[in-house]
Amino acid sequence: MSKPLIKLFSLNGLQYNPNRDPQVYRRCVNEPFRIQVVLDGAGDARCRVEDAQGRPLVEETLALPGTFDCRIAFDTPGSRVVSVRIESGDRSALETLRLDVLERAWIG
């Protein structure tokens, strides 16, 4: 049995949990989302962050074990669906995220 490729997945400094209140992950316009993925294994891994149409927003190759760390920001409010795709040899992992961008910060 092989080990999982992803050891830890975090968004904005918090371990990602799709059941968590989405408010903790939201960002304002032009405020970056920070995606970190701690990877296990040996060799090289190809890491991509793609939009809903499959276009790459960020692409990087790194040595394993290692950490993929990227920041992405959006200049308009709304919800975006992005996919984080990790490929290493015959192993791959995919995590789909909903990123909510607020027009302005909440007051109060």
PDB file of C-alpha atoms in Angstrom:
ATOM      1  CA  MET A   1       0.000   0.000   0.000  1.00  0.00           C
ATOM      2  CA  SER A   2       1.457   3.349  -1.021  1.00  0.00           C
ATOM      3  CA  LYS A   3       1.496   6.464   1.120  1.00  0.00           C
ATOM      4  CA  PRO A   4      -0.764   9.362   0.169  1.00  0.00           C
ATOM      5  CA  LEU A   5       0.905  12.071  -1.889  1.00  0.00           C
ATOM      6  CA  ILE A   6      -0.575  14.920   0.195  1.00  0.00           C
ATOM      7  CA  LYS A   7       0.330  15.028   3.882  1.00  0.00           C
ATOM      8  CA  LEU A   8      -1.346  18.367   4.678  1.00  0.00           C
ATOM      9  CA  PHE A   9      -3.478  20.813   2.717  1.00  0.00           C
ATOM     10  CA  SER A  10      -4.011  24.311   4.082  1.00  0.00           C
ATOM     11  CA  LEU A  11      -5.784  27.422   2.866  1.00  0.00           C
ATOM     12  CA  ASN A  12      -4.972  30.819   4.385  1.00  0.00           C
ATOM     13  CA  GLY A  13      -2.947  29.185   7.157  1.00  0.00           C
ATOM     14  CA  LEU A  14      -5.702  26.776   8.265  1.00  0.00           C
ATOM     15  CA  GLN A  15      -5.902  23.062   7.561  1.00  0.00           C
ATOM     16  CA  TYR A  16      -8.515  22.823   4.810  1.00  0.00           C
ATOM     17  CA  ASN A  17     -11.831  21.284   5.839  1.00  0.00           C
ATOM     18  CA  PRO A  18     -14.773  21.596   3.409  1.00  0.00           C
ATOM     19  CA  ASN A  19     -17.203  21.322   6.345  1.00  0.00           C
ATOM     20  CA  ARG A  20     -15.737  24.344   8.157  1.00  0.00           C
ATOM     21  CA  ASP A  21     -17.614  27.666   8.109  1.00  0.00           C
ATOM     22  CA  PRO A  22     -16.584  29.199   4.759  1.00  0.00           C
ATOM     23  CA  GLN A  23     -16.270  32.645   6.364  1.00  0.00           C
ATOM     24  CA  VAL A  24     -12.824  31.718   7.732  1.00  0.00           C
ATOM     25  CA  TYR A  25     -11.479  31.230   4.187  1.00  0.00           C
ATOM     26  CA  ARG A  26     -12.975  34.350   2.525  1.00  0.00           C
ATOM     27  CA  ARG A  27     -10.819  37.225   1.305  1.00  0.00           C
ATOM     28  CA  CYS A  28     -11.493  40.743   0.010  1.00  0.00           C
ATOM     29  CA  VAL A  29     -10.747  41.957  -3.508  1.00  0.00           C
ATOM     30  CA  ASN A  30      -6.971  41.931  -4.238  1.00  0.00           C
ATOM     31  CA  GLU A  31      -6.231  40.159  -0.931  1.00  0.00           C
ATOM     32  CA  PRO A  32      -4.342  36.932  -1.714  1.00  0.00           C
ATOM     33  CA  PHE A  33      -5.477  33.419  -0.905  1.00  0.00           C
ATOM     34  CA  ARG A  34      -2.546  31.335   0.338  1.00  0.00           C
ATOM     35  CA  ILE A  35      -2.561  27.681  -0.689  1.00  0.00           C
ATOM     36  CA  GLN A  36      -0.032  25.340   0.924  1.00  0.00           C
ATOM     37  CA  VAL A  37       0.306  21.635   0.227  1.00  0.00           C
ATOM     38  CA  VAL A  38       2.821  19.498   2.138  1.00  0.00           C
ATOM     39  CA  LEU A  39       3.842  16.605  -0.116  1.00  0.00           C
ATOM     40  CA  ASP A  40       5.382  13.226   0.660  1.00  0.00           C
ATOM     41  CA  GLY A  41       7.316  10.827  -1.523  1.00  0.00           C
ATOM     42  CA  ALA A  42      10.433  10.863  -3.660  1.00  0.00           C
ATOM     43  CA  GLY A  43      11.287  12.337  -7.038  1.00  0.00           C
ATOM     44  CA  ASP A  44       9.612  15.371  -8.572  1.00  0.00           C
ATOM     45  CA  ALA A  45       6.016  16.582  -8.470  1.00  0.00           C
ATOM     46  CA  ARG A  46       4.146  18.834 -10.865  1.00  0.00           C
ATOM     47  CA  CYS A  47       1.763  21.161  -9.018  1.00  0.00           C
ATOM     48  CA  ARG A  48      -0.935  23.217 -10.739  1.00  0.00           C
ATOM     49  CA  VAL A  49      -3.714  25.521  -9.628  1.00  0.00           C
ATOM     50  CA  GLU A  50      -6.374  25.694 -12.351  1.00  0.00           C
ATOM     51  CA  ASP A  51      -9.532  27.736 -12.782  1.00  0.00           C
ATOM     52  CA  ALA A  52     -12.928  26.156 -13.500  1.00  0.00           C
ATOM     53  CA  GLN A  53     -12.152  26.008 -17.247  1.00  0.00           C
ATOM     54  CA  GLY A  54      -8.869  24.154 -16.661  1.00  0.00           C
ATOM     55  CA  ARG A  55      -6.594  27.119 -17.408  1.00  0.00           C
ATOM     56  CA  PRO A  56      -3.506  27.191 -15.180  1.00  0.00           C
ATOM     57  CA  LEU A  57      -3.251  30.040 -12.668  1.00  0.00           C
ATOM     58  CA  VAL A  58      -0.034  28.754 -11.053  1.00  0.00           C
ATOM     59  CA  GLU A  59       2.280  25.949 -12.165  1.00  0.00           C
ATOM     60  CA  GLU A  60       5.411  24.687 -10.429  1.00  0.00           C
ATOM     61  CA  THR A  61       7.653  21.627 -10.315  1.00  0.00           C
ATOM     62  CA  LEU A  62       9.314  20.748  -7.027  1.00  0.00           C
ATOM     63  CA  ALA A  63      11.388  17.997  -5.440  1.00  0.00           C
ATOM     64  CA  LEU A  64       9.711  15.591  -3.021  1.00  0.00           C
ATOM     65  CA  PRO A  65       9.297  15.652  -0.118  1.00  0.00           C
ATOM     66  CA  GLY A  66       8.472  19.338  -0.205  1.00  0.00           C
ATOM     67  CA  THR A  67       5.887  22.074   0.134  1.00  0.00           C
ATOM     68  CA  PHE A  68       3.936  23.720  -2.669  1.00  0.00           C
ATOM     69  CA  ASP A  69       3.144  27.283  -1.605  1.00  0.00           C
ATOM     70  CA  CYS A  70       1.335  29.828  -3.768  1.00  0.00           C
ATOM     71  CA  ARG A  71      -0.738  32.960  -3.471  1.00  0.00           C
ATOM     72  CA  ILE A  72      -3.507  33.991  -5.841  1.00  0.00           C
ATOM     73  CA  ALA A  73      -5.692  37.107  -5.725  1.00  0.00           C
ATOM     74  CA  PHE A  74      -8.721  38.228  -7.708  1.00  0.00           C
ATOM     75  CA  ASP A  75      -9.611  41.795  -8.670  1.00  0.00           C
ATOM     76  CA  THR A  76     -13.401  41.351  -8.721  1.00  0.00           C
ATOM     77  CA  PRO A  77     -15.791  40.017  -6.061  1.00  0.00           C
ATOM     78  CA  GLY A  78     -17.572  36.677  -6.448  1.00  0.00           C
ATOM     79  CA  SER A  79     -17.063  32.951  -5.996  1.00  0.00           C
ATOM     80  CA  ARG A  80     -14.378  31.074  -7.922  1.00  0.00           C
ATOM     81  CA  VAL A  81     -13.853  27.337  -8.206  1.00  0.00           C
ATOM     82  CA  VAL A  82     -10.214  26.323  -8.488  1.00  0.00           C
ATOM     83  CA  SER A  83      -8.567  22.916  -8.570  1.00  0.00           C
ATOM     84  CA  VAL A  84      -5.200  22.052  -7.096  1.00  0.00           C
ATOM     85  CA  ARG A  85      -3.700  19.171  -9.088  1.00  0.00           C
ATOM     86  CA  ILE A  86      -0.562  17.337  -7.941  1.00  0.00           C
ATOM     87  CA  GLU A  87       1.098  14.696 -10.162  1.00  0.00           C
ATOM     88  CA  SER A  88       4.158  12.620  -9.334  1.00  0.00           C
ATOM     89  CA  GLY A  89       4.992   9.593 -11.430  1.00  0.00           C
ATOM     90  CA  ASP A  90       1.963   7.284 -11.335  1.00  0.00           C
ATOM     91  CA  ARG A  91       0.398   9.041  -8.319  1.00  0.00           C
ATOM     92  CA  SER A  92      -1.870  12.059  -8.472  1.00  0.00           C
ATOM     93  CA  ALA A  93      -4.142  14.069  -6.202  1.00  0.00           C
ATOM     94  CA  LEU A  94      -6.854  16.622  -6.871  1.00  0.00           C
ATOM     95  CA  GLU A  95      -8.480  19.050  -4.434  1.00  0.00           C
ATOM     96  CA  THR A  96     -11.281  21.366  -5.563  1.00  0.00           C
ATOM     97  CA  LEU A  97     -11.827  24.607  -3.654  1.00  0.00           C
ATOM     98  CA  ARG A  98     -14.445  27.335  -3.645  1.00  0.00           C
ATOM     99  CA  LEU A  99     -12.781  30.702  -3.119  1.00  0.00           C
ATOM    100  CA  ASP A 100     -15.125  33.514  -2.083  1.00  0.00           C
ATOM    101  CA  VAL A 101     -13.977  37.069  -2.800  1.00  0.00           C
ATOM    102  CA  LEU A 102     -15.790  39.816  -0.886  1.00  0.00           C
ATOM    103  CA  GLU A 103     -16.326  43.312  -2.265  1.00  0.00           C
ATOM    104  CA  ARG A 104     -15.287  44.868   1.065  1.00  0.00           C
ATOM    105  CA  ALA A 105     -14.404  43.731   4.564  1.00  0.00           C
ATOM    106  CA  TRP A 106     -17.195  43.231   7.061  1.00  0.00           C
ATOM    107  CA  ILE A 107     -17.499  45.960   9.668  1.00  0.00           C
ATOM    108  CA  GLY A 108     -18.322  45.000  13.230  1.00  0.00           C
TER     109      GLY A 108
END
